[in-house]
Coordinates of C-alpha atoms in Angstrom, one line a residue:
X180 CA 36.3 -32.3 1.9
X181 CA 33.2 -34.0 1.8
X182 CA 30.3 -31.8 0.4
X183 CA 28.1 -32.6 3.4
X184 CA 30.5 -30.7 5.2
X185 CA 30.1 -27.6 3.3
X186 CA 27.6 -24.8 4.3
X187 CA 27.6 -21.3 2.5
X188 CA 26.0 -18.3 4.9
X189 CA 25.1 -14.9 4.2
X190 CA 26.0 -12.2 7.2
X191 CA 24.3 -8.6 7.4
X192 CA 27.0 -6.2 7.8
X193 CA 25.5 -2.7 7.5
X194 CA 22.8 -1.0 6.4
X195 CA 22.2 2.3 5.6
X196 CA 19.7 4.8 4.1
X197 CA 21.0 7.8 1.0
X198 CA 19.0 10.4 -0.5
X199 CA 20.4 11.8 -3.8
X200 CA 18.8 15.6 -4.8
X201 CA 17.4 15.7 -8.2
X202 CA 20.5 16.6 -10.5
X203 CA 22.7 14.4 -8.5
X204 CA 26.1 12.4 -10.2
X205 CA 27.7 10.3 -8.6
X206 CA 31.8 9.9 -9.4
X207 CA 32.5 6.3 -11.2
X208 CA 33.8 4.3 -8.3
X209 CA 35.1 0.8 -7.7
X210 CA 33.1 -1.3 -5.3
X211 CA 35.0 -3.1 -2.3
X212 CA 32.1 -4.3 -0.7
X213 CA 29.4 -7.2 -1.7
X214 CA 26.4 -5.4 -1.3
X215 CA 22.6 -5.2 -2.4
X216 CA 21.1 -1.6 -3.0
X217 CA 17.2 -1.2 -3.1
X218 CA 15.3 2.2 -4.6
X219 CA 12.7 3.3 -1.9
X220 CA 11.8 6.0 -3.9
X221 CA 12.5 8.1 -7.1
X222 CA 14.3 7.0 -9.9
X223 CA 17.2 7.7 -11.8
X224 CA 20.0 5.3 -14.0
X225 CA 23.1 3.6 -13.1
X226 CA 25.9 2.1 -14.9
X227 CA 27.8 -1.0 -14.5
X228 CA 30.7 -1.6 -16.0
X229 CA 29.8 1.1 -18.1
X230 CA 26.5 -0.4 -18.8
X231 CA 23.1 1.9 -18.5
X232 CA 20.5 0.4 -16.1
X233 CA 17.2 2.7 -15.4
X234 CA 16.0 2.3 -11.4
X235 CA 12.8 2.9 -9.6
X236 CA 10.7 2.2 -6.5
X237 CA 10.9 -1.4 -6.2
X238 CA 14.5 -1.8 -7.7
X239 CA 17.2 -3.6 -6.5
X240 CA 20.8 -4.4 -7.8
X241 CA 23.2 -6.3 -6.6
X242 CA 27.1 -4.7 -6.2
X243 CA 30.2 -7.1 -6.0
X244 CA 33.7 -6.1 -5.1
X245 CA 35.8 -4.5 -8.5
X246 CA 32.9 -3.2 -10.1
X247 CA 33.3 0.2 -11.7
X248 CA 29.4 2.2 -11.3
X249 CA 28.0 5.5 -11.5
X250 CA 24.8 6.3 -10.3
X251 CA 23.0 9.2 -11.4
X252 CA 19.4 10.7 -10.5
X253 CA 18.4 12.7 -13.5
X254 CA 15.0 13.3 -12.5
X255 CA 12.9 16.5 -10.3
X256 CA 12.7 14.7 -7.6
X257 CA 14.8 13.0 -4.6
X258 CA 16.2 9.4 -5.0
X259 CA 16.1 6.8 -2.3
X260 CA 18.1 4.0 -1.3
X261 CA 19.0 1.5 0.9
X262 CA 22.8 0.4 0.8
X263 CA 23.1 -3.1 2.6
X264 CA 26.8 -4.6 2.9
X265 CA 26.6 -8.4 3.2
X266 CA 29.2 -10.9 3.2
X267 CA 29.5 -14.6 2.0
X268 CA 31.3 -17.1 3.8
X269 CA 31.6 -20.8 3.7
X270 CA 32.0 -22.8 6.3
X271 CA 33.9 -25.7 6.0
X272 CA 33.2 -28.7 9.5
X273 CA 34.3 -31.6 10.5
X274 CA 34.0 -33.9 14.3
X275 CA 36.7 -31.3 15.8
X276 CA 37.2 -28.6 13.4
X277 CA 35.5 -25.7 11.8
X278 CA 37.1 -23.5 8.9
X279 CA 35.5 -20.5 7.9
X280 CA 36.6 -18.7 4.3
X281 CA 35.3 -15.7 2.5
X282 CA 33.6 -16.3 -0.8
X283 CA 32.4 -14.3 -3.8
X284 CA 28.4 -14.1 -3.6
X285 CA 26.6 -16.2 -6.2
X286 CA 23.2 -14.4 -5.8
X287 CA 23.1 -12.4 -9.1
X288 CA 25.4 -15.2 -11.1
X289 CA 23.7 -15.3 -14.5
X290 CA 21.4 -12.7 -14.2
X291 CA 20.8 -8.8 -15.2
X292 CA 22.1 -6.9 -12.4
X293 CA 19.0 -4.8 -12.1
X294 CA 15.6 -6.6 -10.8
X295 CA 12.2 -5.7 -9.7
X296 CA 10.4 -6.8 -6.5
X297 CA 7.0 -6.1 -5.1
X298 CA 7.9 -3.1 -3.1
X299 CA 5.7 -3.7 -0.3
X300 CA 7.2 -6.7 0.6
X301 CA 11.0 -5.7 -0.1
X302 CA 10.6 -2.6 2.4
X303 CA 8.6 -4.4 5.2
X304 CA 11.7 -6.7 5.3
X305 CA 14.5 -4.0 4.8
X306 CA 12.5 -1.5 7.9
X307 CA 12.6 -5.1 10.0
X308 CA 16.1 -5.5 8.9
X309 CA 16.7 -2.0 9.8
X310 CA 15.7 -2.0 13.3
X311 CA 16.8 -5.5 14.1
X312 CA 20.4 -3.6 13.4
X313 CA 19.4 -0.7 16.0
X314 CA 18.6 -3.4 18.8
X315 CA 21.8 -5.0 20.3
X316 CA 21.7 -8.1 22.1
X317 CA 22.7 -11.9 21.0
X318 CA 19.8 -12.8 20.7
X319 CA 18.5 -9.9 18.0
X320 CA 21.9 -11.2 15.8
X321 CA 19.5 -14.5 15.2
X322 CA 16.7 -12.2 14.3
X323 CA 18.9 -10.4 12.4
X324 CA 20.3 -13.2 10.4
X325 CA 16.8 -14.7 10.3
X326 CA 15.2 -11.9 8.2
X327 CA 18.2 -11.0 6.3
X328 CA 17.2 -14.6 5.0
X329 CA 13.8 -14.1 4.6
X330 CA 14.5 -10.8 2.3
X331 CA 17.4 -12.9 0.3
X332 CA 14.6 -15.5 -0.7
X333 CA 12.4 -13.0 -1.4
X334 CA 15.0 -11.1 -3.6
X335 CA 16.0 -14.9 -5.2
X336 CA 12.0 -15.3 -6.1
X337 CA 12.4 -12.4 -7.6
X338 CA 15.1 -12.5 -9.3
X339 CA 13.4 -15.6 -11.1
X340 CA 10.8 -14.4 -11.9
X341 CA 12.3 -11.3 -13.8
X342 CA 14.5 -13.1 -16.1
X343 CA 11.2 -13.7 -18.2
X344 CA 12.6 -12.1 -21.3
X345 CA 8.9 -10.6 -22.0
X346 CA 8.4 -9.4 -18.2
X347 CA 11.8 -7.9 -18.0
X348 CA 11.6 -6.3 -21.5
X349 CA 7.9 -4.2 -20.4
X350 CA 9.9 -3.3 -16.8
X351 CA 12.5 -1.5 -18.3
X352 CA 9.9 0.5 -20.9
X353 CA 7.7 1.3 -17.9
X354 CA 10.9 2.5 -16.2
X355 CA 11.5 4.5 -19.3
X356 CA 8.1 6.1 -19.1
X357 CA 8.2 7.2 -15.5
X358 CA 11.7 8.6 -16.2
X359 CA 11.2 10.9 -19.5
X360 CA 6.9 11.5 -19.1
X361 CA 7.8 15.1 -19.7
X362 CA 9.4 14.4 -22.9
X363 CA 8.2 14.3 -26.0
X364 CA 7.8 10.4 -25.8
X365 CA 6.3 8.2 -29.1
X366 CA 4.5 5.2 -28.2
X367 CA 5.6 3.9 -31.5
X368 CA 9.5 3.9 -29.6
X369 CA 8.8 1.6 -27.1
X370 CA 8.5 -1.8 -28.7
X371 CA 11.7 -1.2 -29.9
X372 CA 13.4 -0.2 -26.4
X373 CA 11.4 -3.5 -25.3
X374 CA 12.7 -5.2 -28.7
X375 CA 9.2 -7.0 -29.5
X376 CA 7.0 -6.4 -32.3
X377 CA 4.4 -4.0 -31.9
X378 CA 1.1 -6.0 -31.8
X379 CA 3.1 -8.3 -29.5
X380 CA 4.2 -5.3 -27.1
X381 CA 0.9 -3.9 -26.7
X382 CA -0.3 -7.1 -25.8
X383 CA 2.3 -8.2 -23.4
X384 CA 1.8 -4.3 -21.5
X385 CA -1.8 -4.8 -21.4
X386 CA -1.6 -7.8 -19.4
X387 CA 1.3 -6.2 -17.1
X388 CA -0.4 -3.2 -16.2
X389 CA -4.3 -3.7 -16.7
X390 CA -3.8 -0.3 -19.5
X391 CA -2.2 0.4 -23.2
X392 CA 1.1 2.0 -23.1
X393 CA -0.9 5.5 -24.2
X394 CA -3.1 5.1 -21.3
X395 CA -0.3 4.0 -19.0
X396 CA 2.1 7.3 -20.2
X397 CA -1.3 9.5 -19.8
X398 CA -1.6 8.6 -16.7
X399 CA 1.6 8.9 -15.4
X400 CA 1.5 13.1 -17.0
X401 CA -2.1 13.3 -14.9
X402 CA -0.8 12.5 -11.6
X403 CA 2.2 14.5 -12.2
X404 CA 0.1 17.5 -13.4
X405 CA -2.2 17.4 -10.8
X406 CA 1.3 17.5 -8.4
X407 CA 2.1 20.7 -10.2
X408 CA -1.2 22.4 -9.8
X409 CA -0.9 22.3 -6.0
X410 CA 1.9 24.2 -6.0
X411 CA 1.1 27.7 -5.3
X412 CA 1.7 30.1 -8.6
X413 CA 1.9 27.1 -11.4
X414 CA 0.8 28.8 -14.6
X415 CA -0.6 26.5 -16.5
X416 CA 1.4 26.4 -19.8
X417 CA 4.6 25.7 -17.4
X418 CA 2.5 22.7 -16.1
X419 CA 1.7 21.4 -19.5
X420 CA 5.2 21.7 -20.6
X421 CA 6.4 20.3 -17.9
X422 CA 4.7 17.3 -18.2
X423 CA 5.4 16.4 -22.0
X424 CA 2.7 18.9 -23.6
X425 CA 3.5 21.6 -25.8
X426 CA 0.1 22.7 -26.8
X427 CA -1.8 24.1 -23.9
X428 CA -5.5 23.4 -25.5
X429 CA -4.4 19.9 -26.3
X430 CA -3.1 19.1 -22.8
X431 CA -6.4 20.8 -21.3
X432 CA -8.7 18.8 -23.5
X433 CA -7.1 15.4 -22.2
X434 CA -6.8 16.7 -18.3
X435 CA -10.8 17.4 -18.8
X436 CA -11.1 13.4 -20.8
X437 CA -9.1 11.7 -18.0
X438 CA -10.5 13.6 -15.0
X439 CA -13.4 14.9 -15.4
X440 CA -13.1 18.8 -14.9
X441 CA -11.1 21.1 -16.9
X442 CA -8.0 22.5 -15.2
X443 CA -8.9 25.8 -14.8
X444 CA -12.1 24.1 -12.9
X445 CA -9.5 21.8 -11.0
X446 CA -7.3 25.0 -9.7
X447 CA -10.6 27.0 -8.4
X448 CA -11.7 23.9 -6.4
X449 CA -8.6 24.1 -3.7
X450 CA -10.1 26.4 -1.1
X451 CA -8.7 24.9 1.4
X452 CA -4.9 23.5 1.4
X453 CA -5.1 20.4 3.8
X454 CA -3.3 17.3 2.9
X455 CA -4.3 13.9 5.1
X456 CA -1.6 11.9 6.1
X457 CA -3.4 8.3 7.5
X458 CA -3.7 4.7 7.1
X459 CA -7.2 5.8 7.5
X460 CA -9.5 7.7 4.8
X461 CA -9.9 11.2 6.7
X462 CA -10.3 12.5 3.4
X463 CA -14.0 10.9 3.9
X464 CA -14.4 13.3 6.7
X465 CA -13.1 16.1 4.8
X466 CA -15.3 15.7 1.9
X467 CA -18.4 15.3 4.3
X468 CA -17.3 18.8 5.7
X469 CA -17.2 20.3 1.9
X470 CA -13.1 20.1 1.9
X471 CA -11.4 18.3 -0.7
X472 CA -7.6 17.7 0.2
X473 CA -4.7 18.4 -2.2
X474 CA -3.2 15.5 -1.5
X475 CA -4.7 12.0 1.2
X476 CA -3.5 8.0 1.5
X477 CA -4.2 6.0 -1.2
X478 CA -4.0 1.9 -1.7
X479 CA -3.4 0.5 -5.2
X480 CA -2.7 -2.7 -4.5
X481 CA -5.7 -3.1 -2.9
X482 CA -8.5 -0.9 -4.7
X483 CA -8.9 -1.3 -8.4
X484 CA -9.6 2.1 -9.2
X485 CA -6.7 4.4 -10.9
X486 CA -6.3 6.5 -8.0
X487 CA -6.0 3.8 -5.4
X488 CA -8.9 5.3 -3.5
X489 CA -12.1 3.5 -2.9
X490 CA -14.9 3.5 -6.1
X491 CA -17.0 5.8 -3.9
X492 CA -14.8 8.3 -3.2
X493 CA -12.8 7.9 -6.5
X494 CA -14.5 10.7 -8.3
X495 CA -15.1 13.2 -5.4
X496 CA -11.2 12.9 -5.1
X497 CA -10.6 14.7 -8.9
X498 CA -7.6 16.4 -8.2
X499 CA -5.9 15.0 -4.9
X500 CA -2.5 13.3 -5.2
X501 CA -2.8 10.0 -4.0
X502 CA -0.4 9.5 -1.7
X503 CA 0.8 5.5 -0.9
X504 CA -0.3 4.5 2.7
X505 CA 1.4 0.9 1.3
X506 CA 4.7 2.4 1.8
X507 CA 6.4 5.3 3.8
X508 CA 5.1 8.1 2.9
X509 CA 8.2 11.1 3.2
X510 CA 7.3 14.2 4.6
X511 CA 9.8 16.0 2.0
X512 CA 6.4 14.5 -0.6
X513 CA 3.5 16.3 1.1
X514 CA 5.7 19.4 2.1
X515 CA 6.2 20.3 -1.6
X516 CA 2.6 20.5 -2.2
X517 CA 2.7 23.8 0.4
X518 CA -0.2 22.7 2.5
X519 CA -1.5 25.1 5.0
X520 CA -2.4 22.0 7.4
X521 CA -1.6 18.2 7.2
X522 CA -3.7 15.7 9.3
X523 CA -1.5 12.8 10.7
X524 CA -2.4 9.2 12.4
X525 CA 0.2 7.2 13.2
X526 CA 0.5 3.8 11.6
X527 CA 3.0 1.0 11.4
X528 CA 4.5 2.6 8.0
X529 CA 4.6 6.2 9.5
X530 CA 5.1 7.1 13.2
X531 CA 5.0 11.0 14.8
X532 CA 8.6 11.4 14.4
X533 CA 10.9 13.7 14.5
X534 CA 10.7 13.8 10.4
X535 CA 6.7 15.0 10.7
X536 CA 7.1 16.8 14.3
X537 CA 9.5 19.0 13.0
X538 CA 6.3 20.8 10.4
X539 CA 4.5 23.0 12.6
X540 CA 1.7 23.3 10.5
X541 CA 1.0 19.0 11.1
X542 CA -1.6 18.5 13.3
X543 CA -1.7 15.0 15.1
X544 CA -4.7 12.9 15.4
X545 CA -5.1 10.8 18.3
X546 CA -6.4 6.9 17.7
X547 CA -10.5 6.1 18.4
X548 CA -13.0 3.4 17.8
X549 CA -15.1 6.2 17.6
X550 CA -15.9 7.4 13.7
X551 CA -17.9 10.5 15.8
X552 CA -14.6 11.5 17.6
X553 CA -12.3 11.6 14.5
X554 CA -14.9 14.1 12.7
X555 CA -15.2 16.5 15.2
X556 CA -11.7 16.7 15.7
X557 CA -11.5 17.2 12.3
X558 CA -14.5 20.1 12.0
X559 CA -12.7 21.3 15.1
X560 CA -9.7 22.1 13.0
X561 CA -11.5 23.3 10.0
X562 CA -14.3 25.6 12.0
X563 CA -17.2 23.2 10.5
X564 CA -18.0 21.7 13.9
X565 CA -22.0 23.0 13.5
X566 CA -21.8 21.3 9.8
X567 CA -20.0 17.8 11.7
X568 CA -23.3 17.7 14.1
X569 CA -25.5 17.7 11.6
X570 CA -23.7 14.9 9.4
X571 CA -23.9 13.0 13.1
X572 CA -27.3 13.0 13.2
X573 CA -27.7 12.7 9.8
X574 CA -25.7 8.9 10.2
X575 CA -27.7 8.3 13.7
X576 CA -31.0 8.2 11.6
X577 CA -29.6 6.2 8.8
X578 CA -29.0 3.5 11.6
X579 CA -31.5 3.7 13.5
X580 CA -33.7 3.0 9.9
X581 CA -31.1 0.2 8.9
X582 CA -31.5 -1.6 12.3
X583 CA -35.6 -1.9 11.8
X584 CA -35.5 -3.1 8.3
X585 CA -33.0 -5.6 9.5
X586 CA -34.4 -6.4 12.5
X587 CA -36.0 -10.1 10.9
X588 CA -32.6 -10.8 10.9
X589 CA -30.3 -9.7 13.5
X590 CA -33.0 -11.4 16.1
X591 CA -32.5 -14.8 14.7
X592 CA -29.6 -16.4 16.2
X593 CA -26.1 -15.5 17.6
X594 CA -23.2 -14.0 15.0
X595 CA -19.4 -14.0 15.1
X596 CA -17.3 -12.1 12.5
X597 CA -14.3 -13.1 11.2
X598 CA -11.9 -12.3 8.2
X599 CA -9.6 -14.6 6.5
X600 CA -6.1 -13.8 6.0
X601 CA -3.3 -15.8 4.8
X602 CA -2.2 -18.6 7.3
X603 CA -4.9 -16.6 9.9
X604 CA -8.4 -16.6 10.8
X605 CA -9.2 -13.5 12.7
X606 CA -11.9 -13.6 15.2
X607 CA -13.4 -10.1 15.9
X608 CA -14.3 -9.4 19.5
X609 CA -17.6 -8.0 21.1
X610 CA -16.1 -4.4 21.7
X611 CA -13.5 -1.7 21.3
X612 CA -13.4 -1.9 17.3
X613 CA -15.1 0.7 15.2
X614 CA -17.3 -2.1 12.5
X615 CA -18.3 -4.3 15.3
X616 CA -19.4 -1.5 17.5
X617 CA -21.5 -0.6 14.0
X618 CA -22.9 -4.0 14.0
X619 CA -23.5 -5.5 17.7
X620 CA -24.8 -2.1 19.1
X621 CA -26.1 0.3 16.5
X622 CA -27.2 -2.6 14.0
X623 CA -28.6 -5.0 17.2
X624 CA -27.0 -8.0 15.6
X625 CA -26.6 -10.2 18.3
X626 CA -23.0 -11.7 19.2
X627 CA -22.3 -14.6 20.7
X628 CA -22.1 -14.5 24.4
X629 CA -19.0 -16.7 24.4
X630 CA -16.9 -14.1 22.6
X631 CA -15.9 -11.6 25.5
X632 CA -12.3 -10.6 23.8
X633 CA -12.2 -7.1 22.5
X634 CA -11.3 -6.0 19.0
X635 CA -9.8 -9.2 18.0
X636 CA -7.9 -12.6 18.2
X637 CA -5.5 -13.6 15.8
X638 CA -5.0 -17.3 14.6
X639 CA -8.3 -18.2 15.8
X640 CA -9.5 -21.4 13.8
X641 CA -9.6 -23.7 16.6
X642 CA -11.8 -21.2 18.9
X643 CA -14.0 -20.8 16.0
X644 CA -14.5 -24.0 15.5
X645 CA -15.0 -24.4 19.3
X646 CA -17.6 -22.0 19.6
X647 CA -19.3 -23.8 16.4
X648 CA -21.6 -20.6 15.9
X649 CA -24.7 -20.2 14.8
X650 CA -24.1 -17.6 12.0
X651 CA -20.8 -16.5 10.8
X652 CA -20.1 -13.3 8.8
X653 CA -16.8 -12.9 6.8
X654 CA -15.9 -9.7 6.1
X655 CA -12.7 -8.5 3.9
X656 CA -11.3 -11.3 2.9
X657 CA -10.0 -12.5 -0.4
X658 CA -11.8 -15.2 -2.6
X659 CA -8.8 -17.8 -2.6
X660 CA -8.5 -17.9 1.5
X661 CA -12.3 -18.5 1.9
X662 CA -11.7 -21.4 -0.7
X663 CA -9.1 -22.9 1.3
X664 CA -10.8 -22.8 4.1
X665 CA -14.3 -24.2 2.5
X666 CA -12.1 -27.3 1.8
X667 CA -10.9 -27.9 5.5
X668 CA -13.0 -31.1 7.1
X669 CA -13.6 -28.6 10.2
X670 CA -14.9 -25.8 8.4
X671 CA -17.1 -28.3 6.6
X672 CA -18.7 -29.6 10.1
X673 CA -19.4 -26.5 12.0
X674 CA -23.0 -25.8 12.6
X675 CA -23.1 -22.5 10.2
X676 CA -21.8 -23.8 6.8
X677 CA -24.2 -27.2 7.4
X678 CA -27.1 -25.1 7.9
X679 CA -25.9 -22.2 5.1
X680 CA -25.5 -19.8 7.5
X681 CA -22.1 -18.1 6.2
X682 CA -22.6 -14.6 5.2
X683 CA -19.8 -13.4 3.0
X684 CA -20.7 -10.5 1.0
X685 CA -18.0 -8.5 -0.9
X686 CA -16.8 -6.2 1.6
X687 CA -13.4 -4.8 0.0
X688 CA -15.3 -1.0 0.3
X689 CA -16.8 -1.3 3.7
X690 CA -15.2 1.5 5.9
X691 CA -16.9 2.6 9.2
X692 CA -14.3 5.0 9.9
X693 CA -15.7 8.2 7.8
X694 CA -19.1 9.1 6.9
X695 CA -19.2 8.7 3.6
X696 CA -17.7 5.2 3.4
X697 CA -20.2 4.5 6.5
X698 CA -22.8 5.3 4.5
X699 CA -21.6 3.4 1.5
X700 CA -21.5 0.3 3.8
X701 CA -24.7 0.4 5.5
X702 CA -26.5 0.8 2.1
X703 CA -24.7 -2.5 1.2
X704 CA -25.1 -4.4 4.3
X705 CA -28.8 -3.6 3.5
X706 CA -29.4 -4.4 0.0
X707 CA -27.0 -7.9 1.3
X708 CA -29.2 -9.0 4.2
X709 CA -32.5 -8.2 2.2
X710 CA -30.9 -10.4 -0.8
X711 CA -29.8 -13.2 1.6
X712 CA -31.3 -12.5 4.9
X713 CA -32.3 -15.6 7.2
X714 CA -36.1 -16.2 7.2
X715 CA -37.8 -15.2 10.8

């Protein structure tokens, strides 16, 4: 058979989700099945043939038929998975003939069975996979096959990149870490679980994680110490124990060094038990009202801070639990805080379903362009509506002062706003979105006529460079797709970059949507346009 003639495919089978109680052990089985498993969330160990593998978020292992594993979950809390049965075939073609053949999979030939991938990316593709397996039709079995592809690559890319001896080696210490925290762990141990020399280690770690193993292992006891002192009736030696402290004093003096108030000090500042459960920061609004939440959305792949909060809300946050807007965010997670209310939004990675309707102390927050509207719904649920009125007006004469020291240069000329993502130039509209409302009408910037769209346009190069503005503002977009776009011919010839009119300040932490971040921005916009302002 000529080799030309020879095609290997993947095919989706199933693909199901498992949730494993702390304390769970699983039977040694035999697999029939080729099949990939990812951890969602948790972690917990599993051996192969025997072989001990530790698993957490971001994991994923590959299963072939005749294995012998156990899985285990040997931690507090629930284990996650997503069991996906695949099967290999080759097809075999000629001018009148096809033959078709089941074959082992090669994906994991040569490799650890355990990997890490960037679990952002691995559970957009397994939640598209998901629902591409709830919709029925011929034409969903090509979307279907198409991103069961797309995660396979993924899952190949990273499979390459972990068999770097060093990377995979500092993967399975963190992994150790996040598993025994509340033991008594020695720092000195882990070079030799990595099997590196110290200096080395330390070095290699560093560059992983941005912190030294100590600070790295301190962390990880912080935020689960925090987790412990939201739960109603934690005494605090329990809580030192139980994260890998046997002295109380000693465990108290570093809680005080790493966040900045003793615990006893942390404990009296919960008045109110709210937890915020958003894409957006409504812990801004909370904090504005004189509330700090015991637990609201957090981004750490995005802000650099150790929380994942923004910088200017970092510190007013001592305390809360961040909770990962980048991924789903289980209700099981903010339930076992005890919170007498939770504030929900829906967004892409958490809709109002059945899993949050089901809390009847959730309340459900409708969507608005209007920063306004989400505060005193807010202060309408906390009885601080007098206090929201006043932080209103507060905000209205903070504009109003903004817009006249601006004022030399939002009259000269005509602005668009745009923000660079990858492989898309988003073109913000005149209306209907929460910054440009901040800038066209409170601000008195003034937008080009010719953009009539509201909120925005995706993949809109060609009508930038159409409209050939007079001033362009880009707003939260990373340094490498503003360089690839400085290097394009047509960027080069628009009438803005010839005349150095491109206004890109660093806007990671502008946020319109609460006060406090609203504040924070309209400082910086200020202190931008005085620094590079247009000349009237």
């Amino acid at each position: 058979m000529n080799p030309e003639n020879r095609v290997l495919s993947y095919l989706p089978l199933s693909l199901k989700a498992h949730e494993y109680g702390a304390g769970f052990r699983s039977k040694p089985i035999q697999t029939a099945r080729t099949s990939i498993v990812f951890v969602q969330n948790g972690s917990g160990c599993l051996y192969i043939n025997e072989q001990r593998y530790l698993l957490k978020a971001g994991a994923f292992f590959f299963l072939q038929p005749a294995m012998k594993i156990q899985l285990m979950n040997d931690s507090e809390n629930i284990l996650r998975l997503h069991l996906l049965h695949y099967r290999s075939v080759q097809l075999d073609f000629g001018d009148d003939f096809i033959h078709a053949a089941s074959m082992p999979s090669p994906l994991n030939e040569g490799a650890l069975p355990v990997h890490y991938s960037s679990s952002a990316v691995t559970e957009t593709l397994v939640l598209q996979l998901q629902q591409a397996f709830k919709e029925k039709s011929r034409l969903n079995d090509i979307k279907k096959q198409l991103v069961f592809c797309e995660l396979l690559l993924h899952l190949h890319t990273c499979q390459k990149s972990d068999r770097l001896t060093v990377n995979e080696s500092i993967q399975q210490t963190i992994a150790f870490m996040e598993e025994k925290y509340a033991k008594s762990i020695q720092v000195s141990e882990l070079p030799v679980i990595a099997g590196m020399t110290p200096s080395s280690f330390c070095r290699a770690f560093k560059k992983i994680t941005g912190l030294t193993p100590g600070h790295y292992l301190t962390r990880l006891r912080m935020v689960r110490a925090k987790e412990l002192m939201s739960e109603q009736g934690a005494a605090l030696r329990d809580i030192a124990v139980g994260v890998g402290f046997q002295d109380e004093l000693y465990f108290s003096r570093v809680f005080k060094k790493t966040e900045g108030v003793s615990p006893s000090v942390y404990l009296k500042r919960r008045d109110k038990r709210i937890a915020v459960v958003s894409s957006f920061f409504l812990q801004d609004h909370l904090l504005a009202l004189g509330i700090l939440p015991i637990a609201a959305p957090s981004f750490p792949k995005y802000y650099a801070t150790p929380s994942g909060f923004p910088s200017y809300l970092h510190d007013r946050l001592t305390g809360t639990v961040p909770l990962n807007a980048e991924r789903t965010i289980m209700s099981s997670d903010v339930m076992r805080l005890s919170p007498d209310l939770i504030l929900k939004t829906e967004f892409q990675k958490n809709p109002n379903d059945s899993m949050w309707n089901a809390n009847k102390n959730t309340i459900f927050i409708g969507h608005s362009t209007s920063w306004e509207q989400y505060l005193r719904s807010i202060a309408t649920r906390v009885q601080k509506e007098k206090e929201a009125e006043r932080i209103i007006r507060q905000m209205t004469l903070l504009e109003q002062e903004t817009r006249k020291k601006l004022a030399p240069v939002t009259k000269n000329g005509k602005w668009v706003i745009i923000r660079l993502l990858p492989n898309n130039c988003r073109l913000y509209g005149s209306a209907d979105h929460t910054f440009t409302e901040l800038f066209y009408r409170r601000l008195q910037f003034q937008c080009d006529e010719r953009v009539t769209h509201p909120i925005y346009m995706d993949h809109a190069l060609d009508r930038l460079i159409e409209l050939d503005p007079e001033n362009i503002l880009i707003i939260w977009s990373e340094e490498t797709e503003v360089n690839a776009l400085a290097n394009q011919e047509q960027w080069l010839n628009l009438r803005a970059v010839k005349e150095n009119r491109v206004y890109y300040p660093d806007s990671r932490e502008w946020d319109p949507w609460g006060p406090i971040g609203r504040e924070h921005m309209i400082r910086a916009m200020t202190r931008y346009f005085a620094k590079n302002g247009i000349d009237g």
